JSON list of C-alpha atoms in Angstrom, two decimals:
[
{"chain": "A", "resi": 1, "resn": "MET", "atom": "CA", "xyz": [143.24, 89.05, 126.80]},
{"chain": "A", "resi": 2, "resn": "ILE", "atom": "CA", "xyz": [145.53, 89.84, 123.76]},
{"chain": "A", "resi": 3, "resn": "MET", "atom": "CA", "xyz": [144.04, 85.79, 122.48]},
{"chain": "A", "resi": 4, "resn": "VAL", "atom": "CA", "xyz": [140.94, 85.78, 123.54]},
{"chain": "A", "resi": 5, "resn": "ILE", "atom": "CA", "xyz": [140.66, 89.04, 121.33]},
{"chain": "A", "resi": 6, "resn": "LEU", "atom": "CA", "xyz": [142.11, 87.40, 118.28]},
{"chain": "A", "resi": 7, "resn": "THR", "atom": "CA", "xyz": [140.28, 84.55, 118.74]},
{"chain": "A", "resi": 8, "resn": "GLY", "atom": "CA", "xyz": [137.01, 85.83, 118.89]},
{"chain": "A", "resi": 9, "resn": "LEU", "atom": "CA", "xyz": [137.89, 87.96, 115.63]},
{"chain": "A", "resi": 10, "resn": "LEU", "atom": "CA", "xyz": [138.77, 84.59, 113.94]},
{"chain": "A", "resi": 11, "resn": "LEU", "atom": "CA", "xyz": [135.66, 82.80, 115.05]},
{"chain": "A", "resi": 12, "resn": "ILE", "atom": "CA", "xyz": [133.44, 85.44, 113.55]},
{"chain": "A", "resi": 13, "resn": "ILE", "atom": "CA", "xyz": [135.74, 86.11, 110.30]},
{"chain": "A", "resi": 14, "resn": "VAL", "atom": "CA", "xyz": [136.58, 82.30, 109.24]},
{"chain": "A", "resi": 15, "resn": "PRO", "atom": "CA", "xyz": [133.28, 81.51, 108.55]},
{"chain": "A", "resi": 16, "resn": "ILE", "atom": "CA", "xyz": [131.88, 84.64, 107.24]},
{"chain": "A", "resi": 17, "resn": "ALA", "atom": "CA", "xyz": [134.63, 84.60, 104.50]},
{"chain": "A", "resi": 18, "resn": "PHE", "atom": "CA", "xyz": [134.13, 80.64, 104.04]},
{"chain": "A", "resi": 19, "resn": "ASN", "atom": "CA", "xyz": [130.38, 81.29, 103.06]},
{"chain": "A", "resi": 20, "resn": "ILE", "atom": "CA", "xyz": [131.08, 84.86, 100.95]},
{"chain": "A", "resi": 21, "resn": "THR", "atom": "CA", "xyz": [133.08, 82.94, 98.88]},
{"chain": "A", "resi": 22, "resn": "PHE", "atom": "CA", "xyz": [130.59, 79.51, 99.09]},
{"chain": "A", "resi": 23, "resn": "PHE", "atom": "CA", "xyz": [127.84, 81.63, 97.60]},
{"chain": "A", "resi": 24, "resn": "LEU", "atom": "CA", "xyz": [130.24, 83.35, 95.47]},
{"chain": "A", "resi": 25, "resn": "LEU", "atom": "CA", "xyz": [130.56, 79.88, 93.86]},
{"chain": "A", "resi": 26, "resn": "GLN", "atom": "CA", "xyz": [127.01, 78.77, 93.85]},
{"chain": "A", "resi": 27, "resn": "ARG", "atom": "CA", "xyz": [126.69, 81.78, 91.39]},
{"chain": "A", "resi": 28, "resn": "THR", "atom": "CA", "xyz": [129.38, 81.65, 89.54]},
{"chain": "A", "resi": 29, "resn": "PHE", "atom": "CA", "xyz": [129.96, 77.99, 89.06]},
{"chain": "A", "resi": 30, "resn": "GLU", "atom": "CA", "xyz": [126.80, 76.28, 90.62]},
{"chain": "A", "resi": 31, "resn": "TYR", "atom": "CA", "xyz": [129.00, 74.49, 93.17]},
{"chain": "A", "resi": 32, "resn": "PRO", "atom": "CA", "xyz": [127.76, 72.36, 94.17]},
{"chain": "A", "resi": 33, "resn": "ASP", "atom": "CA", "xyz": [125.50, 70.94, 91.82]},
{"chain": "A", "resi": 34, "resn": "ILE", "atom": "CA", "xyz": [127.73, 71.53, 89.36]},
{"chain": "A", "resi": 35, "resn": "LEU", "atom": "CA", "xyz": [129.57, 68.38, 90.64]},
{"chain": "A", "resi": 36, "resn": "ARG", "atom": "CA", "xyz": [126.37, 65.84, 89.50]},
{"chain": "A", "resi": 37, "resn": "GLN", "atom": "CA", "xyz": [127.03, 67.22, 85.95]},
{"chain": "A", "resi": 38, "resn": "PRO", "atom": "CA", "xyz": [129.94, 64.96, 83.37]},
{"chain": "A", "resi": 39, "resn": "THR", "atom": "CA", "xyz": [133.38, 65.95, 83.53]},
{"chain": "A", "resi": 40, "resn": "GLU", "atom": "CA", "xyz": [132.91, 67.24, 80.45]},
{"chain": "A", "resi": 41, "resn": "ALA", "atom": "CA", "xyz": [130.73, 70.27, 81.31]},
{"chain": "A", "resi": 42, "resn": "ILE", "atom": "CA", "xyz": [132.81, 70.81, 84.40]},
{"chain": "A", "resi": 43, "resn": "LEU", "atom": "CA", "xyz": [136.32, 71.68, 83.16]},
{"chain": "A", "resi": 44, "resn": "ARG", "atom": "CA", "xyz": [134.72, 73.14, 80.02]},
{"chain": "A", "resi": 45, "resn": "ARG", "atom": "CA", "xyz": [132.66, 75.37, 82.47]},
{"chain": "A", "resi": 46, "resn": "PHE", "atom": "CA", "xyz": [135.60, 76.10, 85.06]},
{"chain": "A", "resi": 47, "resn": "LYS", "atom": "CA", "xyz": [137.74, 76.86, 81.88]},
{"chain": "A", "resi": 48, "resn": "GLU", "atom": "CA", "xyz": [135.27, 79.72, 80.35]},
{"chain": "A", "resi": 49, "resn": "GLY", "atom": "CA", "xyz": [134.94, 81.07, 84.37]},
{"chain": "A", "resi": 50, "resn": "GLY", "atom": "CA", "xyz": [138.59, 81.92, 83.67]},
{"chain": "A", "resi": 51, "resn": "PRO", "atom": "CA", "xyz": [141.33, 83.72, 86.53]},
{"chain": "A", "resi": 52, "resn": "SER", "atom": "CA", "xyz": [138.06, 85.54, 88.29]},
{"chain": "A", "resi": 53, "resn": "LEU", "atom": "CA", "xyz": [136.73, 81.57, 89.31]},
{"chain": "A", "resi": 54, "resn": "ARG", "atom": "CA", "xyz": [140.37, 80.63, 90.14]},
{"chain": "A", "resi": 55, "resn": "ARG", "atom": "CA", "xyz": [140.95, 83.45, 92.31]},
{"chain": "A", "resi": 56, "resn": "LEU", "atom": "CA", "xyz": [137.44, 82.69, 93.58]},
{"chain": "A", "resi": 57, "resn": "TRP", "atom": "CA", "xyz": [138.19, 79.20, 94.90]},
{"chain": "A", "resi": 58, "resn": "TYR", "atom": "CA", "xyz": [142.55, 80.28, 95.78]},
{"chain": "A", "resi": 59, "resn": "ALA", "atom": "CA", "xyz": [140.28, 82.58, 98.15]},
{"chain": "A", "resi": 60, "resn": "PHE", "atom": "CA", "xyz": [137.65, 79.53, 99.11]},
{"chain": "A", "resi": 61, "resn": "THR", "atom": "CA", "xyz": [140.83, 77.56, 99.30]},
{"chain": "A", "resi": 62, "resn": "PHE", "atom": "CA", "xyz": [142.63, 80.51, 101.44]},
{"chain": "A", "resi": 63, "resn": "SER", "atom": "CA", "xyz": [139.03, 80.75, 104.30]},
{"chain": "A", "resi": 64, "resn": "ALA", "atom": "CA", "xyz": [139.86, 76.99, 105.19]},
{"chain": "A", "resi": 65, "resn": "ILE", "atom": "CA", "xyz": [143.67, 77.77, 105.95]},
{"chain": "A", "resi": 66, "resn": "LEU", "atom": "CA", "xyz": [142.08, 80.34, 108.16]},
{"chain": "A", "resi": 67, "resn": "PHE", "atom": "CA", "xyz": [140.59, 77.74, 110.40]},
{"chain": "A", "resi": 68, "resn": "ILE", "atom": "CA", "xyz": [143.62, 75.86, 111.33]},
{"chain": "A", "resi": 69, "resn": "PRO", "atom": "CA", "xyz": [144.57, 77.94, 113.86]},
{"chain": "A", "resi": 70, "resn": "VAL", "atom": "CA", "xyz": [141.30, 78.25, 115.57]},
{"chain": "A", "resi": 71, "resn": "PRO", "atom": "CA", "xyz": [141.08, 74.80, 117.49]},
{"chain": "A", "resi": 72, "resn": "ILE", "atom": "CA", "xyz": [144.54, 76.34, 118.84]},
{"chain": "A", "resi": 73, "resn": "MET", "atom": "CA", "xyz": [143.78, 79.26, 119.86]},
{"chain": "A", "resi": 74, "resn": "VAL", "atom": "CA", "xyz": [140.42, 78.61, 120.93]},
{"chain": "A", "resi": 75, "resn": "GLN", "atom": "CA", "xyz": [142.70, 75.51, 123.39]},
{"chain": "A", "resi": 76, "resn": "GLN", "atom": "CA", "xyz": [144.66, 78.01, 124.92]},
{"chain": "A", "resi": 77, "resn": "VAL", "atom": "CA", "xyz": [141.47, 80.84, 125.65]},
{"chain": "A", "resi": 78, "resn": "PHE", "atom": "CA", "xyz": [140.58, 78.18, 128.15]},
{"chain": "A", "resi": 79, "resn": "GLU", "atom": "CA", "xyz": [143.71, 77.57, 129.81]},
{"chain": "A", "resi": 80, "resn": "PRO", "atom": "CA", "xyz": [144.98, 76.63, 132.36]},
{"chain": "A", "resi": 81, "resn": "ASP", "atom": "CA", "xyz": [141.62, 74.77, 133.23]},
{"chain": "A", "resi": 82, "resn": "ALA", "atom": "CA", "xyz": [141.25, 73.49, 130.00]},
{"chain": "A", "resi": 83, "resn": "PRO", "atom": "CA", "xyz": [139.35, 69.54, 130.21]},
{"chain": "A", "resi": 84, "resn": "TRP", "atom": "CA", "xyz": [141.89, 67.24, 128.96]},
{"chain": "A", "resi": 85, "resn": "PHE", "atom": "CA", "xyz": [139.33, 66.00, 126.16]},
{"chain": "A", "resi": 86, "resn": "LEU", "atom": "CA", "xyz": [139.81, 69.33, 124.44]},
{"chain": "A", "resi": 87, "resn": "VAL", "atom": "CA", "xyz": [143.67, 68.53, 123.58]},
{"chain": "A", "resi": 88, "resn": "ILE", "atom": "CA", "xyz": [142.53, 65.88, 122.07]},
{"chain": "A", "resi": 89, "resn": "GLY", "atom": "CA", "xyz": [139.65, 67.84, 120.27]},
{"chain": "A", "resi": 90, "resn": "THR", "atom": "CA", "xyz": [142.40, 70.32, 119.34]},
{"chain": "A", "resi": 91, "resn": "VAL", "atom": "CA", "xyz": [144.41, 67.53, 117.24]},
{"chain": "A", "resi": 92, "resn": "ILE", "atom": "CA", "xyz": [141.03, 67.02, 115.39]},
{"chain": "A", "resi": 93, "resn": "GLY", "atom": "CA", "xyz": [140.19, 70.53, 114.72]},
{"chain": "A", "resi": 94, "resn": "VAL", "atom": "CA", "xyz": [143.46, 71.00, 113.20]},
{"chain": "A", "resi": 95, "resn": "LEU", "atom": "CA", "xyz": [143.11, 67.99, 111.10]},
{"chain": "A", "resi": 96, "resn": "ALA", "atom": "CA", "xyz": [139.50, 69.12, 109.70]},
{"chain": "A", "resi": 97, "resn": "GLY", "atom": "CA", "xyz": [141.46, 71.99, 108.84]},
{"chain": "A", "resi": 98, "resn": "VAL", "atom": "CA", "xyz": [143.58, 70.60, 107.19]},
{"chain": "A", "resi": 99, "resn": "PHE", "atom": "CA", "xyz": [141.78, 67.74, 106.09]},
{"chain": "A", "resi": 100, "resn": "GLN", "atom": "CA", "xyz": [139.16, 70.76, 103.91]},
{"chain": "A", "resi": 101, "resn": "VAL", "atom": "CA", "xyz": [142.73, 72.52, 102.57]},
{"chain": "A", "resi": 102, "resn": "LEU", "atom": "CA", "xyz": [143.45, 69.27, 101.10]},
{"chain": "A", "resi": 103, "resn": "GLY", "atom": "CA", "xyz": [140.09, 68.72, 98.87]},
{"chain": "A", "resi": 104, "resn": "LEU", "atom": "CA", "xyz": [139.66, 72.34, 98.16]},
{"chain": "A", "resi": 105, "resn": "ILE", "atom": "CA", "xyz": [143.08, 73.11, 97.21]},
{"chain": "A", "resi": 106, "resn": "ARG", "atom": "CA", "xyz": [142.99, 71.01, 93.73]},
{"chain": "A", "resi": 107, "resn": "TRP", "atom": "CA", "xyz": [140.70, 73.65, 92.71]},
{"chain": "A", "resi": 108, "resn": "PRO", "atom": "CA", "xyz": [142.65, 76.49, 92.11]},
{"chain": "A", "resi": 109, "resn": "PHE", "atom": "CA", "xyz": [145.91, 74.54, 91.05]},
{"chain": "A", "resi": 110, "resn": "LEU", "atom": "CA", "xyz": [144.79, 71.00, 89.43]},
{"chain": "A", "resi": 111, "resn": "VAL", "atom": "CA", "xyz": [142.07, 71.92, 87.85]},
{"chain": "A", "resi": 112, "resn": "PRO", "atom": "CA", "xyz": [143.08, 75.19, 85.81]},
{"chain": "A", "resi": 113, "resn": "SER", "atom": "CA", "xyz": [145.50, 73.09, 83.79]},
{"chain": "A", "resi": 114, "resn": "LEU", "atom": "CA", "xyz": [142.95, 70.07, 83.44]},
{"chain": "A", "resi": 115, "resn": "ALA", "atom": "CA", "xyz": [140.76, 72.36, 82.17]},
{"chain": "A", "resi": 116, "resn": "ASP", "atom": "CA", "xyz": [143.09, 73.89, 80.07]},
{"chain": "A", "resi": 117, "resn": "ILE", "atom": "CA", "xyz": [143.92, 70.58, 78.45]},
{"chain": "A", "resi": 118, "resn": "TYR", "atom": "CA", "xyz": [140.70, 69.05, 78.17]},
{"chain": "A", "resi": 119, "resn": "THR", "atom": "CA", "xyz": [139.45, 72.22, 75.66]},
{"chain": "A", "resi": 120, "resn": "ASN", "atom": "CA", "xyz": [142.63, 72.72, 73.77]},
{"chain": "A", "resi": 121, "resn": "SER", "atom": "CA", "xyz": [141.18, 72.07, 70.37]},
{"chain": "A", "resi": 122, "resn": "SER", "atom": "CA", "xyz": [144.50, 70.03, 69.63]},
{"chain": "A", "resi": 123, "resn": "SER", "atom": "CA", "xyz": [144.61, 67.85, 72.49]},
{"chain": "A", "resi": 124, "resn": "SER", "atom": "CA", "xyz": [143.87, 64.29, 71.28]},
{"chain": "A", "resi": 125, "resn": "GLN", "atom": "CA", "xyz": [140.56, 62.23, 72.71]},
{"chain": "A", "resi": 126, "resn": "ALA", "atom": "CA", "xyz": [142.88, 59.65, 74.62]},
{"chain": "A", "resi": 127, "resn": "THR", "atom": "CA", "xyz": [144.80, 63.34, 76.18]},
{"chain": "A", "resi": 128, "resn": "ARG", "atom": "CA", "xyz": [141.41, 64.50, 76.73]},
{"chain": "A", "resi": 129, "resn": "ASP", "atom": "CA", "xyz": [140.15, 60.99, 78.57]},
{"chain": "A", "resi": 130, "resn": "SER", "atom": "CA", "xyz": [143.57, 61.29, 80.34]},
{"chain": "A", "resi": 131, "resn": "ALA", "atom": "CA", "xyz": [142.41, 64.89, 81.98]},
{"chain": "A", "resi": 132, "resn": "ALA", "atom": "CA", "xyz": [138.65, 63.34, 82.89]},
{"chain": "A", "resi": 133, "resn": "VAL", "atom": "CA", "xyz": [140.04, 60.57, 84.48]},
{"chain": "A", "resi": 134, "resn": "THR", "atom": "CA", "xyz": [142.80, 62.17, 86.65]},
{"chain": "A", "resi": 135, "resn": "PHE", "atom": "CA", "xyz": [140.16, 64.59, 87.46]},
{"chain": "A", "resi": 136, "resn": "MET", "atom": "CA", "xyz": [137.45, 62.33, 88.53]},
{"chain": "A", "resi": 137, "resn": "ALA", "atom": "CA", "xyz": [140.25, 60.80, 90.69]},
{"chain": "A", "resi": 138, "resn": "PHE", "atom": "CA", "xyz": [141.24, 63.59, 92.74]},
{"chain": "A", "resi": 139, "resn": "HIS", "atom": "CA", "xyz": [137.22, 63.97, 92.96]},
{"chain": "A", "resi": 140, "resn": "ARG", "atom": "CA", "xyz": [136.85, 60.95, 94.60]},
{"chain": "A", "resi": 141, "resn": "TYR", "atom": "CA", "xyz": [139.52, 61.00, 96.48]},
{"chain": "A", "resi": 142, "resn": "ALA", "atom": "CA", "xyz": [140.61, 64.85, 97.60]},
{"chain": "A", "resi": 143, "resn": "GLY", "atom": "CA", "xyz": [137.80, 65.90, 97.18]},
{"chain": "A", "resi": 144, "resn": "VAL", "atom": "CA", "xyz": [135.00, 63.02, 99.03]},
{"chain": "A", "resi": 145, "resn": "ALA", "atom": "CA", "xyz": [137.00, 60.80, 100.96]},
{"chain": "A", "resi": 146, "resn": "ILE", "atom": "CA", "xyz": [139.24, 63.50, 102.44]},
{"chain": "A", "resi": 147, "resn": "GLY", "atom": "CA", "xyz": [138.19, 66.84, 102.23]},
{"chain": "A", "resi": 148, "resn": "GLU", "atom": "CA", "xyz": [134.49, 65.85, 102.50]},
{"chain": "A", "resi": 149, "resn": "HIS", "atom": "CA", "xyz": [133.95, 62.40, 104.59]},
{"chain": "A", "resi": 150, "resn": "LEU", "atom": "CA", "xyz": [137.25, 63.10, 106.85]},
{"chain": "A", "resi": 151, "resn": "GLY", "atom": "CA", "xyz": [136.17, 66.70, 106.73]},
{"chain": "A", "resi": 152, "resn": "TYR", "atom": "CA", "xyz": [133.12, 66.27, 107.98]},
{"chain": "A", "resi": 153, "resn": "LEU", "atom": "CA", "xyz": [133.98, 64.09, 110.68]},
{"chain": "A", "resi": 154, "resn": "PHE", "atom": "CA", "xyz": [137.10, 65.79, 112.17]},
{"chain": "A", "resi": 155, "resn": "THR", "atom": "CA", "xyz": [134.92, 68.92, 112.08]},
{"chain": "A", "resi": 156, "resn": "SER", "atom": "CA", "xyz": [132.03, 67.46, 113.93]},
{"chain": "A", "resi": 157, "resn": "LEU", "atom": "CA", "xyz": [133.78, 65.63, 116.53]},
{"chain": "A", "resi": 158, "resn": "TRP", "atom": "CA", "xyz": [136.00, 68.81, 117.02]},
{"chain": "A", "resi": 159, "resn": "THR", "atom": "CA", "xyz": [132.83, 70.75, 117.64]},
{"chain": "A", "resi": 160, "resn": "ILE", "atom": "CA", "xyz": [131.52, 68.07, 120.06]},
{"chain": "A", "resi": 161, "resn": "LEU", "atom": "CA", "xyz": [134.69, 67.92, 122.62]},
{"chain": "A", "resi": 162, "resn": "LEU", "atom": "CA", "xyz": [134.54, 71.73, 122.24]},
{"chain": "A", "resi": 163, "resn": "CYS", "atom": "CA", "xyz": [130.82, 71.97, 123.44]},
{"chain": "A", "resi": 164, "resn": "PHE", "atom": "CA", "xyz": [131.87, 69.87, 126.04]},
{"chain": "A", "resi": 165, "resn": "ALA", "atom": "CA", "xyz": [134.30, 71.94, 127.15]},
{"chain": "A", "resi": 166, "resn": "ILE", "atom": "CA", "xyz": [132.02, 74.82, 127.57]},
{"chain": "A", "resi": 167, "resn": "ILE", "atom": "CA", "xyz": [129.13, 73.35, 129.24]},
{"chain": "A", "resi": 168, "resn": "GLN", "atom": "CA", "xyz": [132.07, 71.77, 131.59]},
{"chain": "A", "resi": 169, "resn": "THR", "atom": "CA", "xyz": [134.04, 75.34, 132.16]},
{"chain": "A", "resi": 170, "resn": "GLY", "atom": "CA", "xyz": [131.72, 77.82, 131.86]},
{"chain": "A", "resi": 171, "resn": "ILE", "atom": "CA", "xyz": [133.88, 80.05, 130.37]},
{"chain": "A", "resi": 172, "resn": "VAL", "atom": "CA", "xyz": [131.10, 81.37, 128.45]},
{"chain": "A", "resi": 173, "resn": "SER", "atom": "CA", "xyz": [126.77, 79.92, 128.81]},
{"chain": "A", "resi": 174, "resn": "PRO", "atom": "CA", "xyz": [126.03, 76.69, 128.76]},
{"chain": "A", "resi": 175, "resn": "LEU", "atom": "CA", "xyz": [123.80, 77.17, 126.66]},
{"chain": "A", "resi": 176, "resn": "ILE", "atom": "CA", "xyz": [126.68, 77.93, 123.84]},
{"chain": "A", "resi": 177, "resn": "GLY", "atom": "CA", "xyz": [127.75, 74.63, 124.16]},
{"chain": "A", "resi": 178, "resn": "TRP", "atom": "CA", "xyz": [124.43, 72.91, 124.15]},
{"chain": "A", "resi": 179, "resn": "LEU", "atom": "CA", "xyz": [123.48, 74.92, 120.86]},
{"chain": "A", "resi": 180, "resn": "GLY", "atom": "CA", "xyz": [126.65, 73.83, 119.16]},
{"chain": "A", "resi": 181, "resn": "ILE", "atom": "CA", "xyz": [126.28, 69.79, 119.45]},
{"chain": "A", "resi": 182, "resn": "ILE", "atom": "CA", "xyz": [122.89, 70.37, 116.62]},
{"chain": "A", "resi": 183, "resn": "PRO", "atom": "CA", "xyz": [124.88, 71.51, 113.84]},
{"chain": "A", "resi": 184, "resn": "ALA", "atom": "CA", "xyz": [127.80, 69.20, 115.37]},
{"chain": "A", "resi": 185, "resn": "VAL", "atom": "CA", "xyz": [125.59, 66.33, 114.64]},
{"chain": "A", "resi": 186, "resn": "GLY", "atom": "CA", "xyz": [124.07, 67.28, 111.24]},
{"chain": "A", "resi": 187, "resn": "ILE", "atom": "CA", "xyz": [127.27, 67.99, 109.90]},
{"chain": "A", "resi": 188, "resn": "LEU", "atom": "CA", "xyz": [128.53, 64.57, 110.86]},
{"chain": "A", "resi": 189, "resn": "ALA", "atom": "CA", "xyz": [125.45, 63.57, 109.15]},
{"chain": "A", "resi": 190, "resn": "GLY", "atom": "CA", "xyz": [126.86, 64.12, 105.60]},
{"chain": "A", "resi": 191, "resn": "VAL", "atom": "CA", "xyz": [129.29, 60.78, 105.70]},
{"chain": "A", "resi": 192, "resn": "LEU", "atom": "CA", "xyz": [126.02, 58.90, 105.62]},
{"chain": "A", "resi": 193, "resn": "GLU", "atom": "CA", "xyz": [125.57, 60.66, 102.06]},
{"chain": "A", "resi": 194, "resn": "GLU", "atom": "CA", "xyz": [127.82, 57.78, 99.78]},
{"chain": "A", "resi": 195, "resn": "ALA", "atom": "CA", "xyz": [125.85, 55.50, 102.04]},
{"chain": "A", "resi": 196, "resn": "GLY", "atom": "CA", "xyz": [122.82, 56.44, 99.68]},
{"chain": "A", "resi": 197, "resn": "PHE", "atom": "CA", "xyz": [121.16, 58.13, 102.68]},
{"chain": "A", "resi": 198, "resn": "LYS", "atom": "CA", "xyz": [119.85, 61.74, 100.14]},
{"chain": "A", "resi": 199, "resn": "THR", "atom": "CA", "xyz": [119.04, 63.32, 103.08]},
{"chain": "A", "resi": 200, "resn": "ALA", "atom": "CA", "xyz": [121.84, 63.29, 104.21]},
{"chain": "A", "resi": 201, "resn": "GLY", "atom": "CA", "xyz": [123.48, 66.53, 101.71]},
{"chain": "A", "resi": 202, "resn": "ALA", "atom": "CA", "xyz": [120.54, 68.53, 102.32]},
{"chain": "A", "resi": 203, "resn": "ILE", "atom": "CA", "xyz": [120.93, 67.93, 106.14]},
{"chain": "A", "resi": 204, "resn": "ASN", "atom": "CA", "xyz": [124.82, 69.07, 105.69]},
{"chain": "A", "resi": 205, "resn": "ALA", "atom": "CA", "xyz": [124.34, 71.89, 104.10]},
{"chain": "A", "resi": 206, "resn": "ILE", "atom": "CA", "xyz": [122.17, 73.50, 106.68]},
{"chain": "A", "resi": 207, "resn": "SER", "atom": "CA", "xyz": [123.75, 72.59, 109.61]},
{"chain": "A", "resi": 208, "resn": "TYR", "atom": "CA", "xyz": [127.00, 74.27, 108.14]},
{"chain": "A", "resi": 209, "resn": "ILE", "atom": "CA", "xyz": [125.34, 77.06, 107.84]},
{"chain": "A", "resi": 210, "resn": "LEU", "atom": "CA", "xyz": [124.05, 76.97, 110.99]},
{"chain": "A", "resi": 211, "resn": "TRP", "atom": "CA", "xyz": [127.38, 75.54, 112.74]},
{"chain": "A", "resi": 212, "resn": "SER", "atom": "CA", "xyz": [129.07, 78.93, 110.82]},
{"chain": "A", "resi": 213, "resn": "VAL", "atom": "CA", "xyz": [126.52, 81.14, 112.69]},
{"chain": "A", "resi": 214, "resn": "TRP", "atom": "CA", "xyz": [127.41, 79.57, 115.54]},
{"chain": "A", "resi": 215, "resn": "LEU", "atom": "CA", "xyz": [131.03, 79.92, 115.35]},
{"chain": "A", "resi": 216, "resn": "VAL", "atom": "CA", "xyz": [130.35, 83.59, 114.69]},
{"chain": "A", "resi": 217, "resn": "SER", "atom": "CA", "xyz": [127.52, 83.23, 118.16]},
{"chain": "A", "resi": 218, "resn": "PHE", "atom": "CA", "xyz": [131.02, 81.92, 120.19]},
{"chain": "A", "resi": 219, "resn": "GLY", "atom": "CA", "xyz": [133.18, 84.53, 118.71]},
{"chain": "A", "resi": 220, "resn": "ILE", "atom": "CA", "xyz": [130.99, 87.85, 119.70]},
{"chain": "A", "resi": 221, "resn": "VAL", "atom": "CA", "xyz": [129.70, 86.02, 123.15]},
{"chain": "A", "resi": 222, "resn": "LEU", "atom": "CA", "xyz": [133.84, 85.80, 123.98]},
{"chain": "A", "resi": 223, "resn": "LEU", "atom": "CA", "xyz": [134.55, 89.28, 122.89]},
{"chain": "A", "resi": 224, "resn": "LEU", "atom": "CA", "xyz": [132.08, 90.60, 124.96]},
{"chain": "A", "resi": 225, "resn": "ARG", "atom": "CA", "xyz": [132.91, 89.02, 127.98]}
]
């Protein structure tokens, strides 16, 4: 019973914390739209944000860290009747959280140093160019490849497997399972953005909001069952 309560609470807290910090980053840093601007503009804007922006990025990253135990706890709620594929899904879900953290953690720890170097009046042009190249390398590898591409893929797969487990076991209403598949597929569409599908980004963003609502709903249903 305690595990059910803790799991339900975490399913509610994590998406709310994630979306609040994301909204604040949108207002204070124009994230993620600012990523379409030149590196110079991004680093200078980050520097202007000061310590408060860095703390906000830390909070955003921490909300992703909080997600990592969620798949493990959810599986425990299904025990001893957890389907075999949910065990695989748990591993996938944990990796989804890890990928999200790896994609975000550069912002509170690496980017501040790069912004300081780039905006320092004593830095040479070669030094600024090196900082810009480093930023873009981590953005493409840690941000796009790991945080977004793998993060989207594994988050979607975990959600779909969890939904199938809900439908199969009836631990809560099967309707919860069917409804969760919709945002999961939308999140998966995000991996197509790099292939040139311009609407994939918008579909992914909307789906993440729906997915957050679904997680909160699942948490509430667990607490009330």
